[in-house]
């Protein structure tokens, strides 16, 4: 899947609001360069790619029997990008939908999806105790368009999820190991590490009020080290640096950083 910078180059687009919205909608499958960016054609192609991945790379390779459950699980994960879940949470939710499945089967099916590089599982990391949590993970998709072709893209509801997914993918492409940070009761969206260096990222759709700003910047200000810290949003104005040195960037600008 193409990064945002590669997407712009492929389609000869200028970085900006329109190109970013298109990227968040259709994703970065390289074959889009052949079929173009007309959404009906794109999503027909992506649905075919999704079906191929599911049937060949997951069902056949992993010898999965409950295909309908697998499809329901993928739909559930697409609805809940960036939410903390455990296999037990997912199993209990499915029971509420009258689908009985054990947590172990959930774990097995999620492992099959990650083995196919269709989704990524991201674990939580305690920034104080310096240990990884055993339960409570987040899931992100390898391609934004594939995620959108599963459940559709309702812009108002989904943009925050897609922003977070895009930031995660960018950190991965830049060579970072990515985890969710836990600092007491506060969550840091991403803690990214590479070659002894670290950076922290909070993602928010819009910093519309003082409470939102305090949550996003305040969580980062509680971290005592001097590694770079970023707040990424879709705000048109007000980006720059906070008094404490936290970088505030528009999503488009963050996705074009090399982060070396």
mmCIF file of C-alpha atoms in Angstrom:
data_model
loop_
_atom_site.group_PDB
_atom_site.id
_atom_site.type_symbol
_atom_site.label_atom_id
_atom_site.label_comp_id
_atom_site.label_asym_id
_atom_site.label_seq_id
_atom_site.Cartn_x
_atom_site.Cartn_y
_atom_site.Cartn_z
ATOM 1 C CA UNK A 1 0.000 0.000 0.000
ATOM 2 C CA UNK A 2 1.333 3.426 -0.966
ATOM 3 C CA UNK A 3 2.224 6.052 1.598
ATOM 4 C CA UNK A 4 0.677 9.499 1.235
ATOM 5 C CA UNK A 5 3.801 10.935 -0.418
ATOM 6 C CA UNK A 6 3.854 8.072 -2.941
ATOM 7 C CA UNK A 7 0.114 8.512 -3.528
ATOM 8 C CA UNK A 8 0.645 12.179 -4.411
ATOM 9 C CA UNK A 9 3.483 11.282 -6.775
ATOM 10 C CA UNK A 10 1.556 8.445 -8.456
ATOM 11 C CA UNK A 11 -1.454 10.630 -9.204
ATOM 12 C CA UNK A 12 0.437 13.898 -9.737
ATOM 13 C CA UNK A 13 -1.567 15.608 -6.987
ATOM 14 C CA UNK A 14 -0.705 18.629 -4.887
ATOM 15 C CA UNK A 15 -0.641 18.067 -1.132
ATOM 16 C CA UNK A 16 -3.735 19.589 0.437
ATOM 17 C CA UNK A 17 -7.219 18.996 1.781
ATOM 18 C CA UNK A 18 -8.657 17.471 -1.403
ATOM 19 C CA UNK A 19 -5.787 15.033 -2.000
ATOM 20 C CA UNK A 20 -5.746 14.026 1.668
ATOM 21 C CA UNK A 21 -9.494 13.296 1.693
ATOM 22 C CA UNK A 22 -9.084 11.187 -1.430
ATOM 23 C CA UNK A 23 -6.220 9.236 0.147
ATOM 24 C CA UNK A 24 -8.219 8.636 3.333
ATOM 25 C CA UNK A 25 -11.129 7.398 1.200
ATOM 26 C CA UNK A 26 -9.537 5.155 -1.439
ATOM 27 C CA UNK A 27 -6.218 4.259 0.222
ATOM 28 C CA UNK A 28 -3.020 3.458 -1.601
ATOM 29 C CA UNK A 29 -3.261 0.195 -3.519
ATOM 30 C CA UNK A 30 -0.763 0.651 -6.400
ATOM 31 C CA UNK A 31 -3.185 -0.657 -9.067
ATOM 32 C CA UNK A 32 -5.324 2.451 -8.528
ATOM 33 C CA UNK A 33 -2.810 4.141 -10.832
ATOM 34 C CA UNK A 34 -4.259 2.012 -13.643
ATOM 35 C CA UNK A 35 -7.975 2.332 -12.879
ATOM 36 C CA UNK A 36 -7.996 5.946 -11.662
ATOM 37 C CA UNK A 37 -9.721 7.550 -8.696
ATOM 38 C CA UNK A 38 -13.405 7.376 -9.635
ATOM 39 C CA UNK A 39 -14.895 5.993 -6.437
ATOM 40 C CA UNK A 40 -17.339 3.447 -7.895
ATOM 41 C CA UNK A 41 -14.571 1.843 -9.965
ATOM 42 C CA UNK A 42 -12.133 2.016 -7.047
ATOM 43 C CA UNK A 43 -14.454 0.313 -4.585
ATOM 44 C CA UNK A 44 -15.472 -2.388 -7.047
ATOM 45 C CA UNK A 45 -11.755 -3.170 -7.456
ATOM 46 C CA UNK A 46 -11.128 -3.027 -3.696
ATOM 47 C CA UNK A 47 -14.027 -5.373 -2.930
ATOM 48 C CA UNK A 48 -12.479 -7.882 -5.337
ATOM 49 C CA UNK A 49 -9.070 -7.494 -3.674
ATOM 50 C CA UNK A 50 -10.675 -7.969 -0.256
ATOM 51 C CA UNK A 51 -12.471 -11.135 -1.363
ATOM 52 C CA UNK A 52 -9.233 -12.531 -2.814
ATOM 53 C CA UNK A 53 -7.238 -11.797 0.343
ATOM 54 C CA UNK A 54 -9.905 -13.307 2.562
ATOM 55 C CA UNK A 55 -10.432 -16.475 0.536
ATOM 56 C CA UNK A 56 -6.873 -17.206 -0.639
ATOM 57 C CA UNK A 57 -4.566 -15.650 1.945
ATOM 58 C CA UNK A 58 -6.686 -16.275 5.022
ATOM 59 C CA UNK A 59 -9.377 -18.948 4.582
ATOM 60 C CA UNK A 60 -7.448 -21.354 2.335
ATOM 61 C CA UNK A 61 -4.003 -20.875 3.880
ATOM 62 C CA UNK A 62 -5.203 -21.035 7.488
ATOM 63 C CA UNK A 63 -7.857 -23.715 6.790
ATOM 64 C CA UNK A 64 -10.604 -21.594 8.325
ATOM 65 C CA UNK A 65 -14.030 -23.208 8.442
ATOM 66 C CA UNK A 66 -16.300 -20.448 9.778
ATOM 67 C CA UNK A 67 -16.023 -18.000 6.894
ATOM 68 C CA UNK A 68 -19.147 -16.033 7.831
ATOM 69 C CA UNK A 69 -17.757 -15.474 11.303
ATOM 70 C CA UNK A 70 -14.449 -14.318 9.816
ATOM 71 C CA UNK A 71 -16.299 -11.780 7.670
ATOM 72 C CA UNK A 72 -18.248 -10.570 10.717
ATOM 73 C CA UNK A 73 -15.000 -10.251 12.658
ATOM 74 C CA UNK A 74 -13.393 -8.146 9.907
ATOM 75 C CA UNK A 75 -16.484 -5.934 9.806
ATOM 76 C CA UNK A 76 -16.327 -5.531 13.582
ATOM 77 C CA UNK A 77 -12.639 -4.564 13.434
ATOM 78 C CA UNK A 78 -13.304 -2.077 10.638
ATOM 79 C CA UNK A 79 -16.001 -0.422 12.742
ATOM 80 C CA UNK A 80 -13.674 -0.220 15.715
ATOM 81 C CA UNK A 81 -10.348 0.947 14.278
ATOM 82 C CA UNK A 82 -8.304 2.451 17.104
ATOM 83 C CA UNK A 83 -10.484 1.096 19.940
ATOM 84 C CA UNK A 84 -8.952 -1.026 22.689
ATOM 85 C CA UNK A 85 -10.171 -4.617 22.644
ATOM 86 C CA UNK A 86 -9.332 -8.054 23.928
ATOM 87 C CA UNK A 87 -10.386 -11.370 22.421
ATOM 88 C CA UNK A 88 -12.823 -11.748 25.317
ATOM 89 C CA UNK A 89 -14.379 -8.330 24.548
ATOM 90 C CA UNK A 90 -14.890 -9.349 20.941
ATOM 91 C CA UNK A 91 -16.274 -12.767 21.893
ATOM 92 C CA UNK A 92 -18.746 -11.170 24.330
ATOM 93 C CA UNK A 93 -19.860 -8.637 21.716
ATOM 94 C CA UNK A 94 -20.477 -11.392 19.197
ATOM 95 C CA UNK A 95 -22.479 -13.341 21.778
ATOM 96 C CA UNK A 96 -24.689 -10.271 22.163
ATOM 97 C CA UNK A 97 -25.271 -10.572 18.402
ATOM 98 C CA UNK A 98 -26.189 -14.258 18.912
ATOM 99 C CA UNK A 99 -22.906 -15.494 17.480
ATOM 100 C CA UNK A 100 -21.256 -17.924 19.888
ATOM 101 C CA UNK A 101 -17.499 -18.076 19.475
ATOM 102 C CA UNK A 102 -14.757 -18.650 22.040
ATOM 103 C CA UNK A 103 -12.005 -16.110 22.757
ATOM 104 C CA UNK A 104 -9.428 -18.652 21.523
ATOM 105 C CA UNK A 105 -11.092 -18.854 18.110
ATOM 106 C CA UNK A 106 -11.133 -15.045 17.980
ATOM 107 C CA UNK A 107 -7.393 -15.046 18.729
ATOM 108 C CA UNK A 108 -6.764 -17.648 16.021
ATOM 109 C CA UNK A 109 -8.731 -15.740 13.395
ATOM 110 C CA UNK A 110 -7.104 -12.410 14.243
ATOM 111 C CA UNK A 111 -3.698 -14.107 13.986
ATOM 112 C CA UNK A 112 -4.694 -15.370 10.532
ATOM 113 C CA UNK A 113 -5.611 -11.829 9.449
ATOM 114 C CA UNK A 114 -2.321 -10.429 10.764
ATOM 115 C CA UNK A 115 -0.353 -13.240 9.098
ATOM 116 C CA UNK A 116 -1.892 -12.108 5.798
ATOM 117 C CA UNK A 117 -0.795 -8.514 6.567
ATOM 118 C CA UNK A 118 -4.420 -7.457 6.253
ATOM 119 C CA UNK A 119 -4.532 -5.946 9.733
ATOM 120 C CA UNK A 120 -1.958 -5.036 12.373
ATOM 121 C CA UNK A 121 -2.313 -5.685 16.082
ATOM 122 C CA UNK A 122 -0.788 -2.969 18.298
ATOM 123 C CA UNK A 123 -0.193 -3.645 21.971
ATOM 124 C CA UNK A 124 -0.223 -1.299 24.955
ATOM 125 C CA UNK A 125 2.974 -0.298 26.737
ATOM 126 C CA UNK A 126 3.191 1.020 30.298
ATOM 127 C CA UNK A 127 5.427 4.097 30.124
ATOM 128 C CA UNK A 128 6.006 4.036 33.894
ATOM 129 C CA UNK A 129 6.540 0.338 34.558
ATOM 130 C CA UNK A 130 8.163 -0.167 31.126
ATOM 131 C CA UNK A 131 6.201 -3.341 30.467
ATOM 132 C CA UNK A 132 3.783 -4.547 27.819
ATOM 133 C CA UNK A 133 0.170 -5.193 28.812
ATOM 134 C CA UNK A 134 -1.107 -8.702 28.218
ATOM 135 C CA UNK A 135 -4.655 -7.638 27.346
ATOM 136 C CA UNK A 136 -6.157 -4.727 25.462
ATOM 137 C CA UNK A 137 -4.919 -4.252 21.886
ATOM 138 C CA UNK A 138 -5.800 -1.976 18.985
ATOM 139 C CA UNK A 139 -6.176 -2.998 15.370
ATOM 140 C CA UNK A 140 -5.327 -1.067 12.203
ATOM 141 C CA UNK A 141 -5.723 -1.927 8.530
ATOM 142 C CA UNK A 142 -2.897 -2.263 6.012
ATOM 143 C CA UNK A 143 -4.838 -0.156 3.523
ATOM 144 C CA UNK A 144 -7.402 2.565 4.183
ATOM 145 C CA UNK A 145 -9.388 1.811 1.029
ATOM 146 C CA UNK A 146 -9.724 -1.861 1.940
ATOM 147 C CA UNK A 147 -11.027 -0.846 5.341
ATOM 148 C CA UNK A 148 -13.551 1.507 3.724
ATOM 149 C CA UNK A 149 -14.783 -1.029 1.172
ATOM 150 C CA UNK A 150 -15.877 -3.344 3.998
ATOM 151 C CA UNK A 151 -18.252 -0.992 5.810
ATOM 152 C CA UNK A 152 -18.416 2.110 3.672
ATOM 153 C CA UNK A 153 -16.977 5.478 4.614
ATOM 154 C CA UNK A 154 -19.192 7.797 6.639
ATOM 155 C CA UNK A 155 -16.948 10.848 6.733
ATOM 156 C CA UNK A 156 -18.292 12.464 9.882
ATOM 157 C CA UNK A 157 -17.998 9.283 11.946
ATOM 158 C CA UNK A 158 -14.945 7.730 10.376
ATOM 159 C CA UNK A 159 -12.437 10.507 9.755
ATOM 160 C CA UNK A 160 -10.897 10.240 13.239
ATOM 161 C CA UNK A 161 -10.444 6.476 12.843
ATOM 162 C CA UNK A 162 -8.906 6.878 9.401
ATOM 163 C CA UNK A 163 -6.568 9.626 10.605
ATOM 164 C CA UNK A 164 -5.303 7.355 13.361
ATOM 165 C CA UNK A 165 -4.893 4.451 10.916
ATOM 166 C CA UNK A 166 -2.992 6.712 8.483
ATOM 167 C CA UNK A 167 -0.635 7.947 11.215
ATOM 168 C CA UNK A 168 0.030 4.365 12.319
ATOM 169 C CA UNK A 169 0.862 3.293 8.751
ATOM 170 C CA UNK A 170 3.180 6.261 8.286
ATOM 171 C CA UNK A 171 5.101 5.426 11.466
ATOM 172 C CA UNK A 172 5.433 1.814 10.277
ATOM 173 C CA UNK A 173 6.680 2.927 6.858
ATOM 174 C CA UNK A 174 9.286 5.120 8.537
ATOM 175 C CA UNK A 175 10.676 2.006 10.220
ATOM 176 C CA UNK A 176 9.302 2.448 13.724
ATOM 177 C CA UNK A 177 8.066 -0.182 16.144
ATOM 178 C CA UNK A 178 4.695 1.188 17.239
ATOM 179 C CA UNK A 179 2.787 0.647 20.485
ATOM 180 C CA UNK A 180 -0.002 2.316 22.433
ATOM 181 C CA UNK A 181 1.292 4.234 25.450
ATOM 182 C CA UNK A 182 -0.294 4.027 28.885
ATOM 183 C CA UNK A 183 0.669 6.656 31.449
ATOM 184 C CA UNK A 184 -1.386 6.014 34.582
ATOM 185 C CA UNK A 185 -4.973 6.527 33.464
ATOM 186 C CA UNK A 186 -3.919 8.510 30.391
ATOM 187 C CA UNK A 187 -3.438 7.053 26.949
ATOM 188 C CA UNK A 188 -0.856 8.134 24.386
ATOM 189 C CA UNK A 189 -2.101 7.158 20.932
ATOM 190 C CA UNK A 190 1.298 6.062 19.629
ATOM 191 C CA UNK A 191 4.732 5.454 21.106
ATOM 192 C CA UNK A 192 7.128 4.823 18.212
ATOM 193 C CA UNK A 193 10.692 3.554 18.636
ATOM 194 C CA UNK A 194 13.576 3.064 16.226
ATOM 195 C CA UNK A 195 17.323 2.631 16.842
ATOM 196 C CA UNK A 196 17.146 3.909 20.403
ATOM 197 C CA UNK A 197 15.069 6.944 19.450
ATOM 198 C CA UNK A 198 11.456 7.486 20.352
ATOM 199 C CA UNK A 199 8.591 9.801 19.482
ATOM 200 C CA UNK A 200 5.067 10.238 20.778
ATOM 201 C CA UNK A 201 1.933 11.080 18.773
ATOM 202 C CA UNK A 202 -1.585 12.100 19.723
ATOM 203 C CA UNK A 203 -4.248 12.166 16.987
ATOM 204 C CA UNK A 204 -7.415 14.276 17.180
ATOM 205 C CA UNK A 205 -9.831 15.269 14.436
ATOM 206 C CA UNK A 206 -10.209 18.898 15.519
ATOM 207 C CA UNK A 207 -9.005 20.749 18.621
ATOM 208 C CA UNK A 208 -12.248 22.659 18.916
ATOM 209 C CA UNK A 209 -12.263 23.508 22.609
ATOM 210 C CA UNK A 210 -9.998 23.947 25.608
ATOM 211 C CA UNK A 211 -10.875 20.531 27.025
ATOM 212 C CA UNK A 212 -9.782 18.736 23.839
ATOM 213 C CA UNK A 213 -6.556 20.745 23.680
ATOM 214 C CA UNK A 214 -5.839 20.010 27.322
ATOM 215 C CA UNK A 215 -6.383 16.281 26.795
ATOM 216 C CA UNK A 216 -4.193 15.981 23.726
ATOM 217 C CA UNK A 217 -1.366 18.306 24.769
ATOM 218 C CA UNK A 218 -1.709 17.600 28.490
ATOM 219 C CA UNK A 219 -1.165 13.856 28.105
ATOM 220 C CA UNK A 220 2.076 14.498 26.218
ATOM 221 C CA UNK A 221 3.230 17.129 28.708
ATOM 222 C CA UNK A 222 3.066 14.499 31.461
ATOM 223 C CA UNK A 223 5.876 12.563 29.742
ATOM 224 C CA UNK A 224 9.143 13.623 31.332
ATOM 225 C CA UNK A 225 11.668 12.677 28.630
ATOM 226 C CA UNK A 226 12.830 14.943 25.816
ATOM 227 C CA UNK A 227 11.939 12.850 22.788
ATOM 228 C CA UNK A 228 9.814 14.582 20.088
ATOM 229 C CA UNK A 229 6.085 14.839 20.758
ATOM 230 C CA UNK A 230 3.398 15.521 18.157
ATOM 231 C CA UNK A 231 -0.289 16.387 18.129
ATOM 232 C CA UNK A 232 -1.780 15.650 14.693
ATOM 233 C CA UNK A 233 -5.152 17.095 13.714
ATOM 234 C CA UNK A 234 -7.140 18.462 10.785
ATOM 235 C CA UNK A 235 -7.186 22.014 12.106
ATOM 236 C CA UNK A 236 -6.496 24.525 9.344
ATOM 237 C CA UNK A 237 -4.987 27.064 11.713
ATOM 238 C CA UNK A 238 -3.058 27.083 14.959
ATOM 239 C CA UNK A 239 -0.451 24.502 14.060
ATOM 240 C CA UNK A 240 3.124 25.058 15.161
ATOM 241 C CA UNK A 241 4.573 24.483 18.617
ATOM 242 C CA UNK A 242 3.055 24.612 22.075
ATOM 243 C CA UNK A 243 4.865 26.535 24.840
ATOM 244 C CA UNK A 244 6.235 23.191 26.065
ATOM 245 C CA UNK A 245 7.702 22.377 22.646
ATOM 246 C CA UNK A 246 5.075 19.921 21.395
ATOM 247 C CA UNK A 247 4.726 19.969 17.611
ATOM 248 C CA UNK A 248 1.187 20.541 16.311
ATOM 249 C CA UNK A 249 0.835 19.473 12.680
ATOM 250 C CA UNK A 250 -1.944 19.073 10.153
ATOM 251 C CA UNK A 251 -2.333 15.425 9.159
ATOM 252 C CA UNK A 252 -1.185 16.176 5.600
ATOM 253 C CA UNK A 253 2.071 17.703 6.867
ATOM 254 C CA UNK A 254 2.722 14.875 9.332
ATOM 255 C CA UNK A 255 2.263 12.218 6.639
ATOM 256 C CA UNK A 256 4.951 13.945 4.571
ATOM 257 C CA UNK A 257 7.550 13.997 7.361
ATOM 258 C CA UNK A 258 10.477 11.624 6.882
ATOM 259 C CA UNK A 259 10.775 11.121 10.687
ATOM 260 C CA UNK A 260 14.394 9.925 10.479
#
